[in-house]
Structures are given as structure tokens and as C-alpha cells.
PDB file of C-alpha atoms and ligand atoms in Angstrom:
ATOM      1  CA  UNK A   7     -22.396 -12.509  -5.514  1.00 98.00           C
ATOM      2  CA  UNK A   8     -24.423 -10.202  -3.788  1.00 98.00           C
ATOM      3  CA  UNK A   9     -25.797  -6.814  -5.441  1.00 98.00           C
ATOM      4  CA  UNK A  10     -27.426  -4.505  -3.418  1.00 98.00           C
ATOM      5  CA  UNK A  11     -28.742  -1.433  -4.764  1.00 98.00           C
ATOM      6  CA  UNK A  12     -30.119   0.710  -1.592  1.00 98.00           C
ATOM      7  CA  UNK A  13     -28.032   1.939   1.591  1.00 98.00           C
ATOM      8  CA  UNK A  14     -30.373   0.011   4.087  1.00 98.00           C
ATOM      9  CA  UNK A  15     -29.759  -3.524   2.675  1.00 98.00           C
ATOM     10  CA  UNK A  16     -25.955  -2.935   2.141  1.00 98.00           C
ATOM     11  CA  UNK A  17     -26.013  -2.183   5.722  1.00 98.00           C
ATOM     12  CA  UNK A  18     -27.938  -5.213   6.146  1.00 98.00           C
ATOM     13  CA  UNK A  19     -25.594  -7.913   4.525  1.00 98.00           C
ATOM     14  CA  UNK A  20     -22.539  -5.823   5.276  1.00 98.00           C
ATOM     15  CA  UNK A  21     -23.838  -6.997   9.408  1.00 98.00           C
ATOM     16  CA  UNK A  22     -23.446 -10.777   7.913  1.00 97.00           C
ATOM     17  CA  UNK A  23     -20.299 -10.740   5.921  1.00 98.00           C
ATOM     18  CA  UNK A  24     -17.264 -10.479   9.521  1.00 98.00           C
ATOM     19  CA  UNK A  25     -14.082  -9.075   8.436  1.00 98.00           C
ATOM     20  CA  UNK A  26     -14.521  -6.809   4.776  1.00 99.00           C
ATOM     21  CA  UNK A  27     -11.806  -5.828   2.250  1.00 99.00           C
ATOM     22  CA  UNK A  28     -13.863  -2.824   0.256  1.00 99.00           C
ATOM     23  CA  UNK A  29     -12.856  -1.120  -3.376  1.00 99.00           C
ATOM     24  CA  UNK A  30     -14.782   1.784  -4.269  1.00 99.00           C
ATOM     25  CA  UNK A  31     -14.754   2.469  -7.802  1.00 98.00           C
ATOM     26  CA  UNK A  32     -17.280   4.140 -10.441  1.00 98.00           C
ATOM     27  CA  UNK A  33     -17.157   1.279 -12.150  1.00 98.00           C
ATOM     28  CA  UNK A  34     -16.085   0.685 -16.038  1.00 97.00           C
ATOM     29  CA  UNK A  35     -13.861  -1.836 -14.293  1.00 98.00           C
ATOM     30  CA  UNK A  36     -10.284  -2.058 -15.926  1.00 98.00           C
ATOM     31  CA  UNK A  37      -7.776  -4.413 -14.877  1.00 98.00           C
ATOM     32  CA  UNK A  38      -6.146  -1.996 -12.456  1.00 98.00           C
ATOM     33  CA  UNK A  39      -9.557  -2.214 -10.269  1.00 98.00           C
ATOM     34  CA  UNK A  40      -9.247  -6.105 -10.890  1.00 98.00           C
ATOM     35  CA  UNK A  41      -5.943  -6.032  -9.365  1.00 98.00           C
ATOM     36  CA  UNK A  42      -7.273  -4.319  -6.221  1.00 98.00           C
ATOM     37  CA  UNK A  43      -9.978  -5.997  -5.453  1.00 98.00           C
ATOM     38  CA  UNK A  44      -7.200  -9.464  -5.974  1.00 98.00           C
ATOM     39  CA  UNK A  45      -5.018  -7.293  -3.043  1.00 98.00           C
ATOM     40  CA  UNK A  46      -8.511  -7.155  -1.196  1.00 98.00           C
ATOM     41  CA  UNK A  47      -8.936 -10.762  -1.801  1.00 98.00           C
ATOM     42  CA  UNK A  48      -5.868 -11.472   0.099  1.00 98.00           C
ATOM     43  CA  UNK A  49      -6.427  -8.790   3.255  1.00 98.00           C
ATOM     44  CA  UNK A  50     -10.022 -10.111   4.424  1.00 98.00           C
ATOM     45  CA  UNK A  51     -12.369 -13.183   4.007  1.00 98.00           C
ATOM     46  CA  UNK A  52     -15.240 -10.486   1.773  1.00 98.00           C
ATOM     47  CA  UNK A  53     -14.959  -8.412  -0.826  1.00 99.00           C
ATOM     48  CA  UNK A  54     -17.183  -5.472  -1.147  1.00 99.00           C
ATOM     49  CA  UNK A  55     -17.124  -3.707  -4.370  1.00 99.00           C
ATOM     50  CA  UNK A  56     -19.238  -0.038  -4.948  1.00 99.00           C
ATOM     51  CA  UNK A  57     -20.130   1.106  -8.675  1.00 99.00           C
ATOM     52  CA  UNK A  58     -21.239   4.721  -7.797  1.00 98.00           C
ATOM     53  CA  UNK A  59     -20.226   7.622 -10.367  1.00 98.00           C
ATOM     54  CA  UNK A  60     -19.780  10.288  -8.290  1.00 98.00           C
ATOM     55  CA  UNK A  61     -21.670  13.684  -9.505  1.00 98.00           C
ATOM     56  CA  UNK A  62     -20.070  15.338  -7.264  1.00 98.00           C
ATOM     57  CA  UNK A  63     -16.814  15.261  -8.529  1.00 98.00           C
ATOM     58  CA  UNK A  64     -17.000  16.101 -11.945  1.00 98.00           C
ATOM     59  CA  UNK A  65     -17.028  19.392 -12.327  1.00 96.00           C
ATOM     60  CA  UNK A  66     -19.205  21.392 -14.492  1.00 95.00           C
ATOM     61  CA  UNK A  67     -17.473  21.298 -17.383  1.00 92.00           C
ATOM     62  CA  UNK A  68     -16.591  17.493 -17.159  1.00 95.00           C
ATOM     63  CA  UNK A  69     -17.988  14.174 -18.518  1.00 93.00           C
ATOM     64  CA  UNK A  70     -20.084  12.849 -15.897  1.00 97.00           C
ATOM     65  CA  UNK A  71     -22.957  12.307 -17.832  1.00 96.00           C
ATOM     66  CA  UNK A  72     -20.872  10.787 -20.819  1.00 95.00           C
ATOM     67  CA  UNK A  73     -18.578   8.285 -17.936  1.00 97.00           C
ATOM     68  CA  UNK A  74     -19.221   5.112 -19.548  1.00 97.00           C
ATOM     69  CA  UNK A  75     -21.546   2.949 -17.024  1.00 98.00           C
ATOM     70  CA  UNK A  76     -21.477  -0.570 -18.657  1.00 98.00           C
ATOM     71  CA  UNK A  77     -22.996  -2.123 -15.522  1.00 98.00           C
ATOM     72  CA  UNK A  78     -23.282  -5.971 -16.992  1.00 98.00           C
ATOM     73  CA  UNK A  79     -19.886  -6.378 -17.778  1.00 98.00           C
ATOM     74  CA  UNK A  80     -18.831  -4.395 -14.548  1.00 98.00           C
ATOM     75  CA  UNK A  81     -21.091  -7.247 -12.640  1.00 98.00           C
ATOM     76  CA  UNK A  82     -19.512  -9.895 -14.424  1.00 98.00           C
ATOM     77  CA  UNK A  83     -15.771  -9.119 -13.884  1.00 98.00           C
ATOM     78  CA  UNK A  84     -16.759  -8.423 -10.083  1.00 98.00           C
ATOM     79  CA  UNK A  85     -18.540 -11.958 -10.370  1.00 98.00           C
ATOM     80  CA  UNK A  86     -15.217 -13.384 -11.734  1.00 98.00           C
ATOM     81  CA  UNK A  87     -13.163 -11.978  -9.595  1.00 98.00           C
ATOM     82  CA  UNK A  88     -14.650 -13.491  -6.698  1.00 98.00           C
ATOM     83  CA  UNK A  89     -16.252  -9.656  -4.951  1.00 98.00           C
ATOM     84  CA  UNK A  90     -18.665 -11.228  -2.660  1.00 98.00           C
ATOM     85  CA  UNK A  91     -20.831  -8.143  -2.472  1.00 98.00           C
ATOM     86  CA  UNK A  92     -21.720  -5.125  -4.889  1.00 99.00           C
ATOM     87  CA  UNK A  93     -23.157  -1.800  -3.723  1.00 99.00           C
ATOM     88  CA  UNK A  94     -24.756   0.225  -6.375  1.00 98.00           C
ATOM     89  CA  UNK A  95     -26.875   2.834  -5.147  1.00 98.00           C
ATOM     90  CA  UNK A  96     -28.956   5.236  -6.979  1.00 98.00           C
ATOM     91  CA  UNK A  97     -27.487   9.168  -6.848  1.00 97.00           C
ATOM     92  CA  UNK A  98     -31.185  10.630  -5.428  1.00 97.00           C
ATOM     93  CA  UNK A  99     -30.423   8.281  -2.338  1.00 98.00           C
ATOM     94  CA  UNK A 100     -26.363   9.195  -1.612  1.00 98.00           C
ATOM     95  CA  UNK A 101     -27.296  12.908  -2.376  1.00 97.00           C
ATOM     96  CA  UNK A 102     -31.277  12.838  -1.248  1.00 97.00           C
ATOM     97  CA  UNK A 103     -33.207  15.799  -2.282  1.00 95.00           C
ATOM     98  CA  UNK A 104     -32.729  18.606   0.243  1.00 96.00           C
ATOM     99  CA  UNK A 105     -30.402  16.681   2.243  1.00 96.00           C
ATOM    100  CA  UNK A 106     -27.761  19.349   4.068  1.00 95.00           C
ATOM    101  CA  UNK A 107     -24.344  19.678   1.400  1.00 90.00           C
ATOM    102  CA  UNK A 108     -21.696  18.206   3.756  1.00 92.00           C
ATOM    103  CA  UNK A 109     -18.073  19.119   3.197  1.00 96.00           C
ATOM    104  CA  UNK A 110     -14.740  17.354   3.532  1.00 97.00           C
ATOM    105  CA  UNK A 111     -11.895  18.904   2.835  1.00 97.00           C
ATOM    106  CA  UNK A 112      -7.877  18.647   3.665  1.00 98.00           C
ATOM    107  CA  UNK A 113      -7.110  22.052   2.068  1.00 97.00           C
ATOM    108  CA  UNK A 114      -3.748  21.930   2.651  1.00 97.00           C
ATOM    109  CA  UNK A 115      -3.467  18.721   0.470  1.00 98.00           C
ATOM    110  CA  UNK A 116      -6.629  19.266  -2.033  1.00 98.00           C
ATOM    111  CA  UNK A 117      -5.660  22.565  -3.495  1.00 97.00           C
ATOM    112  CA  UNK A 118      -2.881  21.788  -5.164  1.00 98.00           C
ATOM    113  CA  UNK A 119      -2.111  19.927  -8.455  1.00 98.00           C
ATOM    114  CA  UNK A 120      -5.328  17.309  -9.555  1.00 98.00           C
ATOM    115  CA  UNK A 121      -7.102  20.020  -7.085  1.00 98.00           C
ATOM    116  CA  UNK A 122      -5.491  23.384  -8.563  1.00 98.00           C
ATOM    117  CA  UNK A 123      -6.737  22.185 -12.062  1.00 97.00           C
ATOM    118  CA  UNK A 124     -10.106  20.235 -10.789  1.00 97.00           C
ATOM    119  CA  UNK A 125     -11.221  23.116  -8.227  1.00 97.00           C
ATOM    120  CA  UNK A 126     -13.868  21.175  -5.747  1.00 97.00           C
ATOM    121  CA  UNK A 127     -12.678  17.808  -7.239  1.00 98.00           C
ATOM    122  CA  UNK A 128     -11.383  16.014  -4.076  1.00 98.00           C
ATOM    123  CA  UNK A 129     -14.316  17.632  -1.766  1.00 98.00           C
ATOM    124  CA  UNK A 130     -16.568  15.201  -3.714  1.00 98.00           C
ATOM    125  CA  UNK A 131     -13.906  12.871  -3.428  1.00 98.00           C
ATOM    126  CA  UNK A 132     -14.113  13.037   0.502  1.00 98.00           C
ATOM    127  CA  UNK A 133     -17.201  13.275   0.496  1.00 98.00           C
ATOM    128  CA  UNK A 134     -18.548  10.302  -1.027  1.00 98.00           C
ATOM    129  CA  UNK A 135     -15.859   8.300   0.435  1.00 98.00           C
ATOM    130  CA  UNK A 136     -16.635   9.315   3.579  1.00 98.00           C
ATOM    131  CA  UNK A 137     -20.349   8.615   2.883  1.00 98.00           C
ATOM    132  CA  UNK A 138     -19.530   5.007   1.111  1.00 98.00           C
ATOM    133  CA  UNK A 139     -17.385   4.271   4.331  1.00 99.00           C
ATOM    134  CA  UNK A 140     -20.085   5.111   6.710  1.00 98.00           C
ATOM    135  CA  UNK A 141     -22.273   3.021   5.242  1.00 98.00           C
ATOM    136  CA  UNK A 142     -19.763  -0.255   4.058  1.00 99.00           C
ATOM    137  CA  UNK A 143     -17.901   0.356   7.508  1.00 98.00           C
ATOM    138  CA  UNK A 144     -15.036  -1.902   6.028  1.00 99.00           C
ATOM    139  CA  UNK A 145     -12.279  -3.072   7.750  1.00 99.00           C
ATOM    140  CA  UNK A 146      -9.777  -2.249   5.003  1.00 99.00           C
ATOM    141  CA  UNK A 147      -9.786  -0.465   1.961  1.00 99.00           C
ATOM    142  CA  UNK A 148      -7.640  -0.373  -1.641  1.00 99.00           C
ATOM    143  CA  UNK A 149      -7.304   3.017  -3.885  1.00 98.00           C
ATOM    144  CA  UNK A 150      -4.662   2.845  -7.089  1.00 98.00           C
ATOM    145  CA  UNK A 151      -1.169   4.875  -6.775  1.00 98.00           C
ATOM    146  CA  UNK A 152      -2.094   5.895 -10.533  1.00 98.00           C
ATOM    147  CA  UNK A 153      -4.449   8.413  -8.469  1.00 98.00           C
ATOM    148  CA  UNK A 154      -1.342   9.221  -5.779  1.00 98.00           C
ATOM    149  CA  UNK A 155      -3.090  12.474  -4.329  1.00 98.00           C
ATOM    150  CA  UNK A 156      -6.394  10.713  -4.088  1.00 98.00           C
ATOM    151  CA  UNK A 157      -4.546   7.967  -2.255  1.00 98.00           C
ATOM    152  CA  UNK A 158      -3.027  10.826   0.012  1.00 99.00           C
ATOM    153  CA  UNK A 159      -6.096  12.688   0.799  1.00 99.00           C
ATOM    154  CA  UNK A 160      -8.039   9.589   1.531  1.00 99.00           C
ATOM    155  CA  UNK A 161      -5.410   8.062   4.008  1.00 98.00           C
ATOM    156  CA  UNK A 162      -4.899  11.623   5.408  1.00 98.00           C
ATOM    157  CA  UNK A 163      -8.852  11.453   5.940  1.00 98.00           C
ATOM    158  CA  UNK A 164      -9.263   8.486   7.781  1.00 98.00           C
ATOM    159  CA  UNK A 165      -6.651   9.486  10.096  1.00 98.00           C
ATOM    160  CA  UNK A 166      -8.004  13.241  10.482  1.00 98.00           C
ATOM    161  CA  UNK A 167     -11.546  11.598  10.922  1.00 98.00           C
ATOM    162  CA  UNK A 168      -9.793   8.405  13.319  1.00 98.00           C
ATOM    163  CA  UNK A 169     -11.704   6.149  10.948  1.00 98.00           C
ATOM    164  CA  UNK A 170     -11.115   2.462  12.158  1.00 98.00           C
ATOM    165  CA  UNK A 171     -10.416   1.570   8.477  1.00 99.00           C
ATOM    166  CA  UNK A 172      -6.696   0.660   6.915  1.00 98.00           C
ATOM    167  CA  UNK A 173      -6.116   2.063   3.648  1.00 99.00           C
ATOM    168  CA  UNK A 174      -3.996   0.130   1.460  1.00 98.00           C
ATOM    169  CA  UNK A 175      -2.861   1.087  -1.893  1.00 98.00           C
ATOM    170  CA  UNK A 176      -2.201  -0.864  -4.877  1.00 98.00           C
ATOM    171  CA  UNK A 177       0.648  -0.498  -7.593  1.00 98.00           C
ATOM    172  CA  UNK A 178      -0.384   1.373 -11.069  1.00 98.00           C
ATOM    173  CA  UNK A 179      -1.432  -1.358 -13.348  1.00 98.00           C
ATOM    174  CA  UNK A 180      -0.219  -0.407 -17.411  1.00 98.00           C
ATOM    175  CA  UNK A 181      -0.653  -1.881 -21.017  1.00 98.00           C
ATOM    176  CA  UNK A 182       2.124  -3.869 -22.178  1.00 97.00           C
ATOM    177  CA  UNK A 183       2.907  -0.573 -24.105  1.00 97.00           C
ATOM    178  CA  UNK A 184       2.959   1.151 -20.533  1.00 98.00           C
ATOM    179  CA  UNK A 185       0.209   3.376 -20.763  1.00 98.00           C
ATOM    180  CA  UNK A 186      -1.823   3.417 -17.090  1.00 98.00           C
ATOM    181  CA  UNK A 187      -4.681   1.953 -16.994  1.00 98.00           C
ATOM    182  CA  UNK A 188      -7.688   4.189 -17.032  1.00 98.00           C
ATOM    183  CA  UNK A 189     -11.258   4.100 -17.518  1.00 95.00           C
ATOM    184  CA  UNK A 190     -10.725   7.620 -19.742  1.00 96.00           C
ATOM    185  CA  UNK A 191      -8.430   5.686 -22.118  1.00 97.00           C
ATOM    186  CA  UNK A 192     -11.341   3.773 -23.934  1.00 96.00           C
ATOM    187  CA  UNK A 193     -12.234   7.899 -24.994  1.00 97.00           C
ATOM    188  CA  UNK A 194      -8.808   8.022 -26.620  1.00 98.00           C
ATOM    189  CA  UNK A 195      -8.844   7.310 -31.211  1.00 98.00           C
ATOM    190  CA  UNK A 196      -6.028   4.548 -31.516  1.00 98.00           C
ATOM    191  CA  UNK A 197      -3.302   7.884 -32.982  1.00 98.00           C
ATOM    192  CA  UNK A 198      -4.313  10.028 -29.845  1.00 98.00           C
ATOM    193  CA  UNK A 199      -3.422   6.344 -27.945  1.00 98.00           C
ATOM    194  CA  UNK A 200      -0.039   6.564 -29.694  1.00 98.00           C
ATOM    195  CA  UNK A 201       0.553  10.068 -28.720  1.00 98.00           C
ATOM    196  CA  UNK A 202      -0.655   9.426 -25.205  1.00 98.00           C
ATOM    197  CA  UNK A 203       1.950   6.789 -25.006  1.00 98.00           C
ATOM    198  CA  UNK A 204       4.898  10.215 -24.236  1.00 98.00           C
ATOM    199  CA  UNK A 205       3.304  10.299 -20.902  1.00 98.00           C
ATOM    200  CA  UNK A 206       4.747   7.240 -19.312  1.00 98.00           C
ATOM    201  CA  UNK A 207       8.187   7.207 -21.913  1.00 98.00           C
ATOM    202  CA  UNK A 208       8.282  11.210 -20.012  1.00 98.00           C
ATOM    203  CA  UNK A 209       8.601   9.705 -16.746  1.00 99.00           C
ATOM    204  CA  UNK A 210       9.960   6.351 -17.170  1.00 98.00           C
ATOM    205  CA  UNK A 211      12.637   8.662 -18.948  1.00 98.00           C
ATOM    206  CA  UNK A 212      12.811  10.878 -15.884  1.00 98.00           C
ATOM    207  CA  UNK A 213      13.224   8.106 -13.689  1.00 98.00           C
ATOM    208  CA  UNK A 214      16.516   6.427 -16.098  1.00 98.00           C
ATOM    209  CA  UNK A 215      18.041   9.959 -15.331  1.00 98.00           C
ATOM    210  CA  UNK A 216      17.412   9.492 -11.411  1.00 98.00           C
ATOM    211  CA  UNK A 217      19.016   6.205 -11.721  1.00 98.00           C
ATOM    212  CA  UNK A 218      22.217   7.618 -13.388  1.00 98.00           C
ATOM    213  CA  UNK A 219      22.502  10.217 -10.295  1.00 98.00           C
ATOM    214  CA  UNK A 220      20.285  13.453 -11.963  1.00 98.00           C
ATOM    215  CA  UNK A 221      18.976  15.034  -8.267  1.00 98.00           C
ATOM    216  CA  UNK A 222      17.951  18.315  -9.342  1.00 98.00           C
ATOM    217  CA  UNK A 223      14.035  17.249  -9.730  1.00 98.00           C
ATOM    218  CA  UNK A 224      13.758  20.603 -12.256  1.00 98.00           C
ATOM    219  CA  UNK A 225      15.863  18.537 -14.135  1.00 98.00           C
ATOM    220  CA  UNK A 226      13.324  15.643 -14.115  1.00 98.00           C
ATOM    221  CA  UNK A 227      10.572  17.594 -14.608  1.00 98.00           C
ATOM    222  CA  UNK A 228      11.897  19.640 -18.076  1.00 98.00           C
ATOM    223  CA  UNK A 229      12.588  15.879 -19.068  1.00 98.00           C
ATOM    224  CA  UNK A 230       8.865  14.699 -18.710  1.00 98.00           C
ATOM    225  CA  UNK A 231       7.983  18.053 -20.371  1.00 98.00           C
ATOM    226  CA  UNK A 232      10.048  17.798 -23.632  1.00 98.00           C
ATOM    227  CA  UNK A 233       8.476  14.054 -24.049  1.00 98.00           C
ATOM    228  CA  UNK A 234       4.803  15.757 -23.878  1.00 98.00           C
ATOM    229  CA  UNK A 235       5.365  18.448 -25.955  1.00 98.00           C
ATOM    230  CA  UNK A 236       7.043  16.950 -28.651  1.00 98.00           C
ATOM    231  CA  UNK A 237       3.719  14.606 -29.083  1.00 98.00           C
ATOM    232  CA  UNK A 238       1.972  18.271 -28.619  1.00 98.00           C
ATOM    233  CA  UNK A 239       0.283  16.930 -25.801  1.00 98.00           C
ATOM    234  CA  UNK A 240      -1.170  20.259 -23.687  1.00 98.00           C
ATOM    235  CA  UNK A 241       0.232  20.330 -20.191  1.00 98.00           C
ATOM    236  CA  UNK A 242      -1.893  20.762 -17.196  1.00 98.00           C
ATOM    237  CA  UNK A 243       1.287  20.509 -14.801  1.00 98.00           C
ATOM    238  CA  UNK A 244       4.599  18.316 -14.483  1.00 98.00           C
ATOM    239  CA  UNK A 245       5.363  18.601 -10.856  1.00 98.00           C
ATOM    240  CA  UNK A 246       8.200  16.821  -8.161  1.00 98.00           C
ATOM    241  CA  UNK A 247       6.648  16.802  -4.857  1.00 98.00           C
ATOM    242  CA  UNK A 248       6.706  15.090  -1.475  1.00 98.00           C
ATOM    243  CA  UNK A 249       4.806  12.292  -1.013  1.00 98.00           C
ATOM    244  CA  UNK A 250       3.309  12.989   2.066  1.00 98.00           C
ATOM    245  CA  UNK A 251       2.913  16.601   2.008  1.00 98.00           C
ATOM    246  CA  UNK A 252       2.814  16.952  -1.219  1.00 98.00           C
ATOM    247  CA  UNK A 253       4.653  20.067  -1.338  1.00 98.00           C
ATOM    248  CA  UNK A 254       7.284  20.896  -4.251  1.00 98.00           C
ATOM    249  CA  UNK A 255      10.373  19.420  -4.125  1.00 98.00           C
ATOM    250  CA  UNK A 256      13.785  21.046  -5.778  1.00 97.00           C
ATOM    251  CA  UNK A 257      16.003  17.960  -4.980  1.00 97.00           C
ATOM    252  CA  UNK A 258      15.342  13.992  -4.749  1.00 98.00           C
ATOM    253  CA  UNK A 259      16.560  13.319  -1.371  1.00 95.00           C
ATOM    254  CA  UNK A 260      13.891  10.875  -0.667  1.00 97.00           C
ATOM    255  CA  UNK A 261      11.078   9.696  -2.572  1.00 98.00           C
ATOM    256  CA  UNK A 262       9.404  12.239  -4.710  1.00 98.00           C
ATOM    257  CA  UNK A 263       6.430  11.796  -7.212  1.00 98.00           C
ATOM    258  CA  UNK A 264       6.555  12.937 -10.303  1.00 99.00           C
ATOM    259  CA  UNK A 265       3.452  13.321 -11.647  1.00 98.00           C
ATOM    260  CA  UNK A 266       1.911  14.355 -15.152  1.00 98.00           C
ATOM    261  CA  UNK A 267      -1.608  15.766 -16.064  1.00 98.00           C
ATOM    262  CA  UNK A 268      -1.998  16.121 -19.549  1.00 98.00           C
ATOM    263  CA  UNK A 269      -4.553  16.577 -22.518  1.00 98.00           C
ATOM    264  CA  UNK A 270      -4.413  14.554 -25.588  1.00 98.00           C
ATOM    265  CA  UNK A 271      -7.155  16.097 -27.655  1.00 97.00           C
ATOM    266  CA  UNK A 272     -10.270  16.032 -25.185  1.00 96.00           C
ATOM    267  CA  UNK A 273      -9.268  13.153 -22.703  1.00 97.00           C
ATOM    268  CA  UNK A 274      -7.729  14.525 -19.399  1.00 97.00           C
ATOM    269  CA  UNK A 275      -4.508  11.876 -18.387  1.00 98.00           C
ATOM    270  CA  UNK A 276      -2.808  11.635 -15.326  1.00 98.00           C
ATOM    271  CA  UNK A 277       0.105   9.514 -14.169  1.00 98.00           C
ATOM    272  CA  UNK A 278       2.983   9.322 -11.773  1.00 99.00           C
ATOM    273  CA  UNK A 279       6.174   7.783 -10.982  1.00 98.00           C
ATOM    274  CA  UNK A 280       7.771   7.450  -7.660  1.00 98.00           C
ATOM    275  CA  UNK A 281      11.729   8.125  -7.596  1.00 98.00           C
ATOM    276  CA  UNK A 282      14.533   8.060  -4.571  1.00 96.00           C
TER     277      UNK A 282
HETATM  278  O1  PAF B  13     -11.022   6.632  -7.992  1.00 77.60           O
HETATM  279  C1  PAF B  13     -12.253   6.554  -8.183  1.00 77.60           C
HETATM  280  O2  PAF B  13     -12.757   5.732  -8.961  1.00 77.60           O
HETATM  281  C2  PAF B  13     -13.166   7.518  -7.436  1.00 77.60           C
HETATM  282  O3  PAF B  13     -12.581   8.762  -7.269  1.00 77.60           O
HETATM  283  C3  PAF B  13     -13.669   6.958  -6.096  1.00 77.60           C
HETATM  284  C4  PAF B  13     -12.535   6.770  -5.121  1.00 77.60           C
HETATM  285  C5  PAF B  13     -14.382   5.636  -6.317  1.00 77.60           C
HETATM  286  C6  PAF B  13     -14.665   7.954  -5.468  1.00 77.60           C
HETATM  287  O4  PAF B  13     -15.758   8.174  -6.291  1.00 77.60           O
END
């Protein structure tokens, strides 16, 4: 496995390596990125990886300097799961001293929910996505439905931008308890775990009531809600919107996400079902 730590040799070897399958993460690999880059695996003959954590989406008050980095056993799993090439670069060479700010932004799809709460959050989202693109030019590329408006904005992107690149997404990966996989659960103590747990019982809940013919996505959405709060979880927002636009949504007549952001103690959760 290749690791390349500076933008001219990834371009370099990227020239060698034919058709590429690339999954950008900021590393702290769980098995949810493992599971991606297996879906890469079976859409191109490479697999690039990128460990980057992105400063510029963490806003001020966030924990980009505490995001755990454990960059050995990140190699390792990438090693084991067969990733034939790993870009790391160093933040002073993605964001150069006095190099122009560049923005990306869908507005109409980045100011609402994760964005409403995370103000400039997807911007450095686009941004280095856009930048990690540029220079990995994949063929294809593999973000988690766990992050559904990420996975929106970035599609939405490459077609806005007519990026030759596919963007594929692959299915939310849980604990056998069902909590999503995230790199932020490893922050959680094992009873703030527990209480976590009423975000995916809220929506697997919500999605039972679907099933037995509940359309009025209000009605969904109060479910999630009574789950959270009885574990006194604090709510950023329980919202029903379409998938695409990802507008509010007052009745399932198609598939609507319902999707959770909530705080148990200091760790910032999200997760999403789809239903219809
Ligand atoms: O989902 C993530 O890990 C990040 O937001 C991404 C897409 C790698 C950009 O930094």
C-alpha cells in the first residue's frame, strides 16, 4: 500500500493506478469507512483512501484539535482492507499560507438542518472535497447515508460543477445494539452510550409506525422526539424532509428522511432513517 503524504506525488501515482474507486475520510477509521472502501473495492481495480481532518469544517467552537488522529491503526485497517493508495497531506499544503479562501456552496441545500446548527460547516465540506477531487481525480467516489445531507450536497456538487466523478453512497453501518457508527462515539462514557442508544430506538420506532400506515410525518417526528427526551438527550432538530431537496415534508408520500441531531452530554450525534 501506497502512502503519499504531499499533493504532487499523489498526483504522481494517482497517473499509474487506471480506473480509481476513492473514500475520503478524516480518518479514525470505523467499520462504516471499512464498508465503503469494500463497495469501492468492488466499483474499480484501486482504492484510494485520504486521512485529512478538515479545519475547515469544524467550527470554532468544535473539536478539531481534540478529533482523534490514530494514524497507525488508520494505516493498518486501510492496509487490511486492501486500499491500494493513502493520501495524507499536511493542512499548511491543502490550505497554503496566503493562498486565496475559495468558496463552495449550494445554499439552497447547506443552510438548513446539519448547516442551520453547523453555520459554514458544509462550505468546508465542499471545499475540501472539491480540493481532494481535483487532486485524486477519481473515477468514483463513496460517502455514508449516516451523513445523508453531506451525501446530498456532494452529489449535488459534482453535478453543479459537471465533475466526471460518480458518487456512490453506502448504507449506515450500526453496533449490534444499533447505534451508527461514528468516529464521535469513542467520546461517549459507556451510560451516555446507553442513553445515546434512544436515537436509533426514536427512529427505528418512527419507522414501525410508517409501516402500520402513520403518514402524517409530524406524527413521526413527535415519536423520535419523546424517545430523546425521555433519555434527556438535548435536541438540535428532528426533521421529515425530501431527499433530494431536502425541504420539509408534512406527509410520507415518497421517501422522506428522518433525521436526528442530538447531544448526549458533550458529543454531537446525528442519524437518519429513510421511510416510504
Ligand atoms: O465525512 C467525512 O469524514 C468528511 O466530512 C469528509 C467527507 C471526509 C470531508 O472532510
Amino acid at each position: 500500500m501506497l502512502i503519499v503524504k504531499n499533493i504532487a506525488e499523489c498526483r504522481r501515482e494517482r497517473e499509474k493506478l487506471g480506473r480509481v474507486a476513492f473514500v475520503p475520510t478524516m480518518g479514525a477509521l470505523h467499520a462504516g469507512h471499512l464498508s465503503l472502501m469494500a463497495l469501492a473495492r468492488r466499483h474499480a481495480p484501486k482504492v484510494a483512501v485520504s486521512i485529512f481532518v478538515n479545519p475547515t469544517q469544524f467550527g470554532p467552537k468544535e473539536d478539531y484539535t481534540k478529533y482523534p488522529r490514530p494514524v497507525e491503526s488508520d494505516l493498518e485497517k486501510c492496509e487490511q482492507a486492501g486500499v491500494d493508495m493513502v493520501f495524507m497531506p499536511p493542512p499548511e499544503e491543502m490550505y497554503a499560507p496566503g493562498m486565496a479562501e475559495l468558496v463552495v456552496d449550494l445554499p439552497q441545500l447547506s443552510s438548513v438542518l446539519e448547516g442551520k446548527h453547523r453555520p459554514g460547516h458544509f462550505r468546508g465540506v465542499c471545499q475540501v472535497v472539491a480540493k481532494l477531487f481535483n487532486i485524486v481525480t477519481p473515477n468514483v467516489a463513496f460517502f455514508g447515508q449516516k451523513d445523508f445531507q453531506q451525501l446530498r450536497i456532494l452529489t449535488a456538487m459534482v453535478e453543479a460543477l459537471n465533475l466526471p466523478i460518480e458518487v456512490i453512497p453506502g448504507p449506515t453501518v450500526r453496533d449490534p445494539d444499533g447505534l451508527a457508527m461514528s468516529s464521535r462515539n469513542q467520546y461517549l462514557s459507556p451510560t451516555e452510550r446507553e442513553r445515546a442508544l434512544a436515537i436509533n430506538r426514536g427512529l427505528f420506532l418512527a419507522a414501525g409506525e410508517f409501516k402500520e400506515g402513520v403518514r402524517q410525518a409530524n406524527r413521526l417526528v413527535t415519536t423520535v422526539q419523546h424517545v430523546l427526551l425521555e433519555q434527556h438527550l438535548s435536541i438540535d432538530y428532528v426533521a421529515s424532509v425530501d431527499p433530494i431537496t431536502l425541504k420539509h415534508a408534512d406527509q410520507v408520500n415518497g421517501p422522506t428522511v428522518l433525521a436526528v441531531a442530538a447531544r448526549v452530554g458533550n458529543t454531537r450525534l446525528i442519524d437518519n432513517v429513510v421511510v416510504g
